[in-house]
Short mmCIF file of C-alpha atoms in Angstrom, two decimals:
data_model
loop_
_atom_site.label_atom_id
_atom_site.label_comp_id
_atom_site.label_asym_id
_atom_site.label_seq_id
_atom_site.Cartn_x
_atom_site.Cartn_y
_atom_site.Cartn_z
CA UNK A 1088 3.03 -3.88 -118.21
CA UNK A 1089 5.77 -5.42 -116.05
CA UNK A 1090 8.97 -3.54 -115.38
CA UNK A 1091 12.28 -5.03 -116.35
CA UNK A 1092 15.48 -4.55 -114.50
CA UNK A 1093 17.53 -1.71 -115.80
CA UNK A 1094 20.98 -2.09 -117.11
CA UNK A 1095 23.70 -0.99 -114.74
CA UNK A 1096 24.13 2.71 -114.81
CA UNK A 1097 24.32 5.82 -112.67
CA UNK A 1098 23.03 5.46 -109.08
CA UNK A 1099 21.01 7.80 -106.87
CA UNK A 1100 21.93 7.94 -103.14
CA UNK A 1101 18.93 8.08 -100.80
CA UNK A 1102 19.46 9.16 -97.19
CA UNK A 1103 16.96 8.28 -94.44
CA UNK A 1104 17.32 9.79 -90.93
CA UNK A 1105 16.40 7.62 -87.93
CA UNK A 1106 16.95 7.79 -84.18
CA UNK A 1107 18.53 4.82 -82.42
CA UNK A 1108 18.51 5.47 -78.71
CA UNK A 1109 19.66 9.04 -78.22
CA UNK A 1110 22.01 9.12 -81.21
CA UNK A 1111 20.83 10.09 -84.70
CA UNK A 1112 21.74 7.62 -87.48
CA UNK A 1113 21.70 8.15 -91.24
CA UNK A 1114 20.73 5.19 -93.41
CA UNK A 1115 22.03 5.27 -96.94
CA UNK A 1116 20.66 3.37 -99.92
CA UNK A 1117 21.88 3.31 -103.48
CA UNK A 1118 19.11 3.62 -106.03
CA UNK A 1119 19.26 3.33 -109.73
CA UNK A 1120 19.50 6.47 -111.74
CA UNK A 1121 16.34 8.48 -112.25
CA UNK A 1122 16.08 7.37 -115.79
CA UNK A 1123 16.05 3.69 -114.71
CA UNK A 1124 13.51 3.72 -111.86
CA UNK A 1125 10.39 5.62 -111.17
CA UNK A 1126 9.90 8.17 -108.44
CA UNK A 1127 7.22 5.95 -106.84
CA UNK A 1128 9.67 3.11 -106.47
CA UNK A 1129 12.20 5.41 -104.85
CA UNK A 1130 9.58 6.58 -102.38
CA UNK A 1131 8.68 3.02 -101.47
CA UNK A 1132 12.29 2.12 -100.86
CA UNK A 1133 12.76 5.21 -98.72
CA UNK A 1134 9.68 4.32 -96.68
CA UNK A 1135 10.91 0.76 -96.19
CA UNK A 1136 14.28 1.95 -95.05
CA UNK A 1137 12.64 4.43 -92.66
CA UNK A 1138 10.51 1.69 -91.14
CA UNK A 1139 13.52 -0.58 -90.75
CA UNK A 1140 15.38 2.18 -88.97
CA UNK A 1141 12.45 2.79 -86.63
CA UNK A 1142 12.15 -0.88 -85.73
CA UNK A 1143 15.89 -1.09 -85.15
CA UNK A 1144 15.77 2.00 -82.94
CA UNK A 1145 12.88 0.59 -80.93
CA UNK A 1146 14.72 -2.69 -80.36
CA UNK A 1147 17.85 -0.78 -79.33
CA UNK A 1148 15.95 1.33 -76.81
CA UNK A 1149 14.23 -1.77 -75.41
CA UNK A 1150 17.54 -3.56 -74.86
CA UNK A 1151 19.05 -0.49 -73.22
CA UNK A 1152 16.03 -0.30 -70.87
CA UNK A 1153 16.44 -3.99 -70.01
CA UNK A 1154 20.14 -3.55 -69.40
CA UNK A 1155 19.51 -0.52 -67.19
CA UNK A 1156 16.95 -2.45 -65.11
CA UNK A 1157 19.30 -5.41 -64.78
CA UNK A 1158 22.17 -3.18 -63.63
CA UNK A 1159 19.90 -1.53 -61.05
CA UNK A 1160 18.92 -4.99 -59.77
CA UNK A 1161 22.58 -5.94 -59.55
CA UNK A 1162 23.31 -2.70 -57.71
CA UNK A 1163 20.64 -3.64 -55.15
CA UNK A 1164 22.39 -6.96 -54.56
CA UNK A 1165 20.46 -9.20 -56.92
CA UNK A 1166 22.01 -11.41 -59.60
CA UNK A 1167 22.67 -10.02 -63.07
CA UNK A 1168 20.26 -11.85 -65.45
CA UNK A 1169 21.28 -13.10 -68.90
CA UNK A 1170 19.44 -10.97 -71.49
CA UNK A 1171 18.94 -11.49 -75.28
CA UNK A 1172 20.76 -8.34 -76.44
CA UNK A 1173 22.40 -7.09 -79.59
CA UNK A 1174 26.09 -8.12 -79.63
CA UNK A 1175 27.46 -4.65 -78.71
CA UNK A 1176 25.08 -4.35 -75.76
CA UNK A 1177 25.67 -7.96 -74.79
CA UNK A 1178 29.38 -7.24 -74.34
CA UNK A 1179 28.54 -4.21 -72.21
CA UNK A 1180 26.11 -6.31 -70.15
CA UNK A 1181 28.66 -9.07 -69.62
CA UNK A 1182 31.29 -6.56 -68.47
CA UNK A 1183 28.75 -4.93 -66.16
CA UNK A 1184 27.81 -8.37 -64.80
CA UNK A 1185 31.42 -9.16 -64.01
CA UNK A 1186 31.78 -5.79 -62.31
CA UNK A 1187 28.61 -6.37 -60.26
CA UNK A 1188 29.76 -9.87 -59.25
CA UNK A 1189 33.12 -8.47 -58.15
CA UNK A 1190 31.41 -5.75 -56.15
CA UNK A 1191 29.13 -8.32 -54.50
CA UNK A 1192 32.12 -10.50 -53.61
CA UNK A 1193 34.00 -7.56 -52.13
CA UNK A 1194 30.88 -6.47 -50.27
CA UNK A 1195 30.41 -9.97 -48.83
CA UNK A 1196 34.08 -10.07 -47.85
CA UNK A 1197 33.81 -6.67 -46.16
CA UNK A 1198 30.67 -7.81 -44.29
CA UNK A 1199 32.41 -11.02 -43.18
CA UNK A 1200 35.44 -9.05 -41.99
CA UNK A 1201 33.20 -6.64 -40.09
CA UNK A 1202 31.34 -9.55 -38.45
CA UNK A 1203 34.66 -11.19 -37.52
CA UNK A 1204 35.87 -7.92 -36.01
CA UNK A 1205 32.69 -7.69 -33.93
CA UNK A 1206 33.15 -11.28 -32.72
CA UNK A 1207 36.76 -10.58 -31.76
CA UNK A 1208 35.82 -7.41 -29.86
CA UNK A 1209 32.97 -9.26 -28.13
CA UNK A 1210 35.38 -11.97 -26.96
CA UNK A 1211 38.03 -9.61 -25.61
CA UNK A 1212 38.58 -10.12 -21.86
CA UNK A 1213 39.14 -6.38 -21.46
CA UNK A 1214 36.23 -3.96 -21.34
CA UNK A 1215 36.07 -1.91 -24.58
CA UNK A 1216 33.85 1.14 -25.13
CA UNK A 1217 33.44 3.52 -28.06
CA UNK A 1218 32.75 7.04 -26.78
CA UNK A 1219 31.42 10.13 -28.48
CA UNK A 1220 33.16 13.50 -28.19
CA UNK A 1221 30.97 14.17 -25.13
CA UNK A 1222 32.25 10.93 -23.47
CA UNK A 1223 28.84 9.30 -23.93
CA UNK A 1224 29.14 5.51 -24.47
CA UNK A 1225 27.99 4.46 -27.95
CA UNK A 1226 29.22 0.86 -28.13
CA UNK A 1227 30.14 -1.55 -25.30
CA UNK A 1228 31.42 -5.11 -25.63
CA UNK A 1229 30.13 -7.79 -23.21
CA UNK A 1230 33.09 -7.31 -20.82
CA UNK A 1231 32.32 -3.57 -20.65
CA UNK A 1232 28.64 -4.24 -19.98
CA UNK A 1233 29.58 -6.66 -17.19
CA UNK A 1234 31.92 -4.08 -15.65
CA UNK A 1235 29.95 -0.86 -16.20
CA UNK A 1236 26.35 -2.05 -16.35
CA UNK A 1237 24.23 -2.98 -19.35
CA UNK A 1238 24.00 0.63 -20.58
CA UNK A 1239 27.37 1.77 -19.23
CA UNK A 1240 25.74 3.65 -16.35
CA UNK A 1241 28.77 3.22 -14.06
CA UNK A 1242 31.02 4.96 -16.59
CA UNK A 1243 29.85 8.31 -15.20
CA UNK A 1244 31.31 7.40 -11.80
CA UNK A 1245 34.56 6.41 -13.49
CA UNK A 1246 34.80 9.66 -15.46
CA UNK A 1247 34.65 11.67 -12.27
CA UNK A 1248 38.24 10.58 -11.69
CA UNK A 1249 40.43 13.65 -12.47
CA UNK A 1250 43.20 11.49 -13.93
CA UNK A 1251 40.87 9.81 -16.43
CA UNK A 1252 39.14 13.08 -17.28
CA UNK A 1253 42.49 14.70 -18.05
CA UNK A 1254 43.57 11.73 -20.17
CA UNK A 1255 40.29 11.94 -22.12
CA UNK A 1256 40.78 15.66 -22.84
CA UNK A 1257 44.38 15.11 -23.96
CA UNK A 1258 43.32 12.29 -26.28
CA UNK A 1259 40.59 14.45 -27.85
CA UNK A 1260 43.18 17.21 -28.33
CA UNK A 1261 45.22 14.84 -30.50
CA UNK A 1262 48.05 14.24 -28.03
CA UNK A 1263 48.27 10.53 -28.82
CA UNK A 1264 47.20 7.46 -26.86
CA UNK A 1265 46.61 8.24 -23.18
CA UNK A 1266 46.55 5.99 -20.10
CA UNK A 1267 45.38 6.50 -16.53
CA UNK A 1268 45.04 4.33 -13.44
CA UNK A 1269 41.60 4.66 -11.90
CA UNK A 1270 39.43 3.08 -9.22
CA UNK A 1271 35.88 2.02 -10.06
CA UNK A 1272 34.02 2.38 -6.75
CA UNK A 1273 30.80 0.57 -7.75
CA UNK A 1274 29.45 -2.09 -7.45
CA UNK A 1275 32.67 -3.63 -6.05
CA UNK A 1276 35.85 -1.57 -5.86
CA UNK A 1277 38.24 -2.40 -8.70
CA UNK A 1278 41.62 -1.08 -9.80
CA UNK A 1279 41.62 -0.37 -13.55
CA UNK A 1280 44.10 0.75 -16.19
CA UNK A 1281 42.29 2.97 -18.72
CA UNK A 1282 43.68 3.40 -22.26
CA UNK A 1283 42.18 6.07 -24.56
CA UNK A 1284 42.71 6.01 -28.36
CA UNK A 1285 41.50 8.79 -30.67
CA UNK A 1286 39.50 7.72 -33.75
CA UNK A 1287 40.48 9.95 -36.67
CA UNK A 1288 38.35 10.28 -38.71
CA UNK A 1289 35.38 9.69 -36.39
CA UNK A 1290 33.09 6.71 -36.94
CA UNK A 1291 29.80 7.24 -38.85
CA UNK A 1292 27.85 6.97 -35.57
CA UNK A 1293 29.91 9.77 -34.01
CA UNK A 1294 32.39 7.52 -32.21
CA UNK A 1295 35.45 9.59 -31.35
CA UNK A 1296 37.38 7.58 -28.74
CA UNK A 1297 38.09 3.96 -27.90
CA UNK A 1298 38.32 3.33 -24.15
CA UNK A 1299 39.91 0.05 -23.02
CA UNK A 1300 39.64 -0.85 -19.32
CA UNK A 1301 42.02 -3.53 -18.05
CA UNK A 1302 41.25 -4.94 -14.59
CA UNK A 1303 44.39 -4.68 -12.47
CA UNK A 1304 42.70 -5.54 -9.16
CA UNK A 1305 44.32 -8.97 -8.87
CA UNK A 1306 47.77 -7.66 -9.80
CA UNK A 1307 47.52 -4.85 -7.25
CA UNK A 1308 46.41 -7.28 -4.56
CA UNK A 1309 49.26 -9.64 -5.42
CA UNK A 1310 51.71 -6.76 -5.19
CA UNK A 1311 50.28 -5.85 -1.80
CA UNK A 1312 50.41 -9.48 -0.66
CA UNK A 1313 54.03 -9.69 -1.81
CA UNK A 1314 54.91 -6.56 0.14
CA UNK A 1315 53.04 -7.89 3.18
CA UNK A 1316 54.84 -11.22 2.82
CA UNK A 1317 58.27 -9.58 2.89
CA UNK A 1318 57.26 -7.45 5.88
CA UNK A 1319 55.76 -10.41 7.75
CA UNK A 1320 58.68 -12.72 6.99
CA UNK A 1321 61.10 -10.08 8.22
CA UNK A 1322 59.05 -9.64 11.38
CA UNK A 1323 58.71 -13.38 12.00
CA UNK A 1324 62.47 -13.85 11.67
CA UNK A 1325 63.37 -10.71 13.56
CA UNK A 1326 61.46 -11.70 16.71
CA UNK A 1327 63.23 -15.01 17.50
CA UNK A 1328 66.53 -13.59 16.27
CA UNK A 1329 66.26 -10.62 18.63
CA UNK A 1330 65.38 -13.03 21.46
CA UNK A 1331 68.43 -15.19 20.71
CA UNK A 1332 70.74 -12.17 20.57
CA UNK A 1333 69.40 -10.94 23.91
CA UNK A 1334 69.93 -14.29 25.63
CA UNK A 1335 73.42 -14.66 24.16
CA UNK A 1336 74.41 -11.21 25.39
CA UNK A 1337 73.05 -12.06 28.85
CA UNK A 1338 74.90 -15.37 29.00
CA UNK A 1339 78.12 -13.78 27.81
CA UNK A 1340 77.82 -10.99 30.37
CA UNK A 1341 76.08 -10.98 33.75
CA UNK A 1342 74.99 -14.65 33.62
CA UNK A 1343 78.26 -16.05 32.31
CA UNK A 1344 78.79 -18.07 35.47
CA UNK A 1345 75.15 -18.35 36.52
CA UNK A 1346 74.21 -22.02 36.10
CA UNK A 1347 70.62 -21.40 37.05
CA UNK A 1348 70.22 -18.68 34.39
CA UNK A 1349 71.86 -20.90 31.80
CA UNK A 1350 69.52 -23.77 32.64
CA UNK A 1351 66.55 -21.41 32.27
CA UNK A 1352 67.68 -19.56 29.12
CA UNK A 1353 69.13 -22.38 27.02
CA UNK A 1354 65.80 -24.25 26.49
CA UNK A 1355 64.18 -20.96 25.46
CA UNK A 1356 67.03 -20.29 23.05
CA UNK A 1357 66.64 -23.78 21.62
CA UNK A 1358 62.90 -23.19 21.10
CA UNK A 1359 63.56 -19.87 19.34
CA UNK A 1360 66.23 -21.44 17.12
CA UNK A 1361 63.85 -24.29 16.27
CA UNK A 1362 61.13 -21.76 15.47
CA UNK A 1363 63.48 -19.97 13.09
CA UNK A 1364 64.42 -23.28 11.52
CA UNK A 1365 60.76 -24.21 10.96
CA UNK A 1366 60.04 -20.81 9.49
CA UNK A 1367 62.99 -20.94 7.10
CA UNK A 1368 62.10 -24.50 6.09
CA UNK A 1369 58.48 -23.49 5.41
CA UNK A 1370 59.60 -20.46 3.40
CA UNK A 1371 61.90 -22.61 1.28
CA UNK A 1372 59.18 -25.23 0.87
CA UNK A 1373 56.64 -22.62 -0.21
CA UNK A 1374 59.11 -21.15 -2.70
CA UNK A 1375 59.79 -24.57 -4.25
CA UNK A 1376 56.08 -25.37 -4.50
CA UNK A 1377 55.31 -22.03 -6.16
CA UNK A 1378 58.01 -22.66 -8.76
CA UNK A 1379 56.42 -26.03 -9.61
CA UNK A 1380 52.78 -24.93 -9.32
CA UNK A 1381 52.22 -24.63 -13.09
CA UNK A 1382 53.76 -28.05 -13.81
CA UNK A 1383 51.23 -30.80 -13.00
CA UNK A 1384 52.63 -34.01 -11.47
CA UNK A 1385 52.53 -37.23 -13.48
CA UNK A 1386 53.02 -40.11 -11.00
CA UNK A 1387 50.20 -42.25 -9.58
CA UNK A 1388 49.78 -42.03 -5.81
CA UNK A 1389 47.82 -44.26 -3.42
CA UNK A 1390 46.41 -41.84 -0.84
CA UNK A 1391 45.38 -44.68 1.47
CA UNK A 1392 49.05 -45.66 1.93
CA UNK A 1393 50.03 -42.04 2.63
CA UNK A 1394 47.20 -41.66 5.15
CA UNK A 1395 48.27 -44.74 7.13
CA UNK A 1396 51.89 -43.55 7.23
CA UNK A 1397 50.84 -40.08 8.37
CA UNK A 1398 48.68 -41.57 11.13
CA UNK A 1399 51.59 -43.69 12.38
CA UNK A 1400 53.97 -40.71 12.39
CA UNK A 1401 51.47 -38.67 14.42
CA UNK A 1402 51.17 -41.20 17.25
CA UNK A 1403 53.73 -39.60 19.66
CA UNK A 1404 52.16 -36.15 19.40
CA UNK A 1405 48.68 -37.58 19.87
CA UNK A 1406 49.83 -39.36 23.01
CA UNK A 1407 51.39 -36.14 24.36
CA UNK A 1408 48.01 -34.37 24.16
CA UNK A 1409 45.94 -37.44 25.06
CA UNK A 1410 44.14 -37.26 21.71
CA UNK A 1411 42.96 -40.12 19.52
CA UNK A 1412 42.89 -40.39 15.74
CA UNK A 1413 40.08 -42.19 13.94
CA UNK A 1414 41.14 -43.29 10.46
CA UNK A 1415 38.42 -44.20 7.94
CA UNK A 1416 39.36 -45.27 4.40
CA UNK A 1417 36.73 -46.31 1.86
CA UNK A 1418 37.70 -49.63 0.21
CA UNK A 1419 38.81 -49.64 -3.42
CA UNK A 1420 39.80 -45.99 -3.69
CA UNK A 1421 41.26 -45.01 -7.07
CA UNK A 1422 44.78 -43.68 -7.26
CA UNK A 1423 45.38 -40.00 -7.97
CA UNK A 1424 47.91 -38.32 -10.22
CA UNK A 1425 50.28 -36.55 -7.88
CA UNK A 1426 53.58 -35.94 -6.15
CA UNK A 1427 53.76 -38.34 -3.19
CA UNK A 1428 56.08 -36.13 -1.12
CA UNK A 1429 53.91 -33.05 -1.57
CA UNK A 1430 50.69 -34.92 -0.81
CA UNK A 1431 52.32 -36.34 2.32
CA UNK A 1432 53.11 -32.74 3.29
CA UNK A 1433 49.45 -31.79 2.80
CA UNK A 1434 48.36 -34.57 5.19
CA UNK A 1435 51.09 -33.67 7.68
CA UNK A 1436 50.14 -29.97 7.73
CA UNK A 1437 46.41 -30.64 8.13
CA UNK A 1438 46.97 -33.19 10.90
CA UNK A 1439 49.52 -30.88 12.55
CA UNK A 1440 46.91 -28.10 12.70
CA UNK A 1441 44.34 -30.51 14.13
CA UNK A 1442 46.73 -31.51 16.93
CA UNK A 1443 47.74 -27.91 17.67
CA UNK A 1444 44.29 -26.37 17.71
CA UNK A 1445 42.11 -29.36 18.62
CA UNK A 1446 40.82 -29.94 22.13
CA UNK A 1447 43.28 -31.67 24.45
CA UNK A 1448 41.97 -35.17 25.10
CA UNK A 1449 39.73 -34.79 22.05
CA UNK A 1450 39.29 -36.67 18.79
CA UNK A 1451 40.64 -36.17 15.26
CA UNK A 1452 39.02 -37.84 12.25
CA UNK A 1453 40.95 -38.60 9.06
CA UNK A 1454 38.56 -39.77 6.32
CA UNK A 1455 39.26 -40.82 2.73
CA UNK A 1456 36.33 -41.43 0.39
CA UNK A 1457 35.33 -41.40 -3.25
CA UNK A 1458 33.91 -38.10 -4.44
CA UNK A 1459 32.50 -37.83 -7.96
CA UNK A 1460 31.76 -34.89 -10.26
CA UNK A 1461 29.99 -31.95 -8.65
CA UNK A 1462 29.26 -28.91 -10.83
CA UNK A 1463 28.41 -26.71 -7.86
CA UNK A 1464 31.76 -27.34 -6.17
CA UNK A 1465 33.81 -27.33 -9.36
CA UNK A 1466 34.51 -31.09 -9.43
CA UNK A 1467 34.34 -32.08 -13.08
CA UNK A 1468 35.47 -35.70 -12.70
CA UNK A 1469 35.71 -38.53 -10.20
CA UNK A 1470 38.26 -38.18 -7.44
CA UNK A 1471 39.19 -38.75 -3.81
CA UNK A 1472 38.26 -36.48 -0.91
CA UNK A 1473 40.54 -36.37 2.16
CA UNK A 1474 38.99 -34.76 5.25
CA UNK A 1475 40.60 -33.87 8.59
CA UNK A 1476 38.14 -32.95 11.35
CA UNK A 1477 38.92 -31.74 14.87
CA UNK A 1478 36.71 -30.90 17.85
CA UNK A 1479 38.51 -27.69 18.77
CA UNK A 1480 37.05 -24.22 19.38
CA UNK A 1481 36.30 -23.60 15.70
CA UNK A 1482 37.09 -20.56 13.58
CA UNK A 1483 34.93 -17.42 13.28
CA UNK A 1484 33.35 -17.17 9.83
CA UNK A 1485 34.96 -13.83 9.00
CA UNK A 1486 38.43 -15.42 9.14
CA UNK A 1487 37.69 -18.34 6.79
CA UNK A 1488 38.39 -16.57 3.45
CA UNK A 1489 41.87 -15.52 4.60
CA UNK A 1490 43.09 -18.70 6.28
CA UNK A 1491 45.31 -19.69 3.35
CA UNK A 1492 47.11 -16.32 3.20
CA UNK A 1493 50.75 -16.37 4.23
CA UNK A 1494 51.31 -15.54 7.91
CA UNK A 1495 47.58 -15.05 8.51
CA UNK A 1496 46.63 -16.17 12.00
CA UNK A 1497 43.27 -16.19 13.73
CA UNK A 1498 45.00 -16.00 17.14
CA UNK A 1499 48.61 -14.87 16.61
CA UNK A 1500 49.64 -15.36 20.24
CA UNK A 1501 48.29 -18.91 20.42
CA UNK A 1502 49.77 -19.79 17.02
CA UNK A 1503 53.26 -18.76 18.11
CA UNK A 1504 52.80 -20.49 21.45
CA UNK A 1505 52.11 -23.84 19.75
CA UNK A 1506 54.93 -23.37 17.24
CA UNK A 1507 52.97 -22.33 14.17
CA UNK A 1508 54.70 -20.42 11.37
CA UNK A 1509 51.56 -19.11 9.69
CA UNK A 1510 52.52 -20.83 6.42
CA UNK A 1511 51.03 -24.31 6.80
CA UNK A 1512 47.72 -23.70 5.01
CA UNK A 1513 49.38 -21.51 2.36
CA UNK A 1514 51.60 -24.49 1.53
CA UNK A 1515 48.55 -26.79 1.41
CA UNK A 1516 46.73 -24.41 -0.95
CA UNK A 1517 49.62 -24.20 -3.43
CA UNK A 1518 50.15 -27.98 -3.44
CA UNK A 1519 46.44 -28.56 -4.05
CA UNK A 1520 46.50 -26.00 -6.87
CA UNK A 1521 49.42 -27.80 -8.50
CA UNK A 1522 47.43 -31.06 -8.36
CA UNK A 1523 44.38 -29.33 -9.93
CA UNK A 1524 42.41 -30.09 -6.79
CA UNK A 1525 40.18 -28.16 -4.40
CA UNK A 1526 40.52 -27.11 -0.76
CA UNK A 1527 37.37 -26.59 1.30
CA UNK A 1528 37.23 -25.29 4.88
CA UNK A 1529 34.17 -25.64 7.09
CA UNK A 1530 34.13 -24.37 10.65
CA UNK A 1531 31.77 -23.10 13.29
CA UNK A 1532 32.70 -21.57 16.60
CA UNK A 1533 32.44 -24.10 19.40
CA UNK A 1534 31.97 -27.04 16.99
CA UNK A 1535 35.40 -27.65 15.51
CA UNK A 1536 36.71 -27.48 11.95
CA UNK A 1537 36.87 -29.70 8.87
CA UNK A 1538 39.50 -29.29 6.15
CA UNK A 1539 38.76 -31.23 2.95
CA UNK A 1540 41.13 -31.70 0.03
CA UNK A 1541 39.64 -33.09 -3.20
CA UNK A 1542 42.01 -34.55 -5.80
CA UNK A 1543 41.05 -35.86 -9.26
CA UNK A 1544 41.48 -39.58 -9.86
CA UNK A 1545 44.30 -40.74 -12.12
CA UNK A 1546 43.41 -41.21 -15.79
CA UNK A 1547 41.72 -44.58 -16.19
CA UNK A 1548 41.45 -45.13 -12.42
CA UNK A 1549 38.17 -43.26 -11.87
CA UNK A 1550 36.01 -46.22 -12.91
CA UNK A 1551 37.54 -48.82 -10.55
CA UNK A 1552 34.94 -50.78 -8.61
CA UNK A 1553 35.20 -50.72 -4.81
CA UNK A 1554 37.09 -53.70 -3.42
CA UNK A 1555 34.91 -56.41 -1.89
CA UNK A 1556 35.22 -56.84 1.90
CA UNK A 1557 37.23 -59.84 3.03
CA UNK A 1558 35.14 -63.03 3.07
CA UNK A 1559 32.46 -61.61 0.79
#
């Protein structure tokens, strides 16, 4: 007999316990009063509710497991997947995804910054080392490896310096940044300024100190050259000045009325005064050139014209020494960017040296030719090479590297005897440097010398075709 729905009346509350995840949940159901429904029906409803709670709990645990796996994947650097979750868990997953994406972005930014820092350190011109507390090198940039060896082996020789050792101990003791001037004896002696910086806290690899080595070899040599220059200039001026003072005192005293002494002394005094004048003029010229050395010239200069003028001006001196000049100019030479007065001085100084130190009755060659790019010699573009060759006694090889130093002379007595100031080639070098050119010296004892100046062609002039010979 079918049941009919009861009339509304008292209700019976049925509670079913279920576990959703780790939290217990109570499911409530309102049942009709006992007099309106049978006990069997109540049991069936309770069972249904229990099964629903179990299924719901299983689904909840499954979604939590999925979410946990996804978060672990995101933690390992993978993307956060989109999961079909219950709305509360979906909101948690979305928030976790945003957090993971932010962490990945910050991690990528930190990695990029670290890589940039490594690139910057690798490109530093100074040698940089990270040292442990025992002064063992842990990290070396390329400049440090070039200076100290691939594994920093030469650092041990450097640390034997008492000054550097003391600076290292003071830095480790927390006494601030320390500096010390040291000499690295191997493989080539260098003057270095060492700076030590304490890392606090230490790096994860045990790095405790940063050591920066700045090469001061060139600066020290320049300081020494400057001191030598002042000493040499003083000496060069003092010698003719002392000679002049001595002759003047003689002529004012014992030889005041001695015509023969006057006739003998006055030419010598004139020579000494002229020597002083040449020296002062060369010093002033060198000073002016050095001031302009970092400002490249902008005018276009025809070296062939300058060479012909220089050859004409040299004629009287060539005749006095019974020498001949052979001038060879390649047709169609390009112009160069330069200062005409300074380039004329280069030619004059080189030809002057050839006349002074060439063989009397000998030959001087002045040659101008095209000279294109040459990677081995540092010529990166087309240009003009000017060579002056003499057939004098030549120069010993050991003197060649120092010929352009101020007041450096291979034979000091002979140089003074022929009126040299010791500054001619120094002036040539600085002028060539200003013109972004090159100076090459070739010499062999008994076979003469060749001085070659290479100058880059003016912009747009390097591609000029050689001029055709007349009548071609």
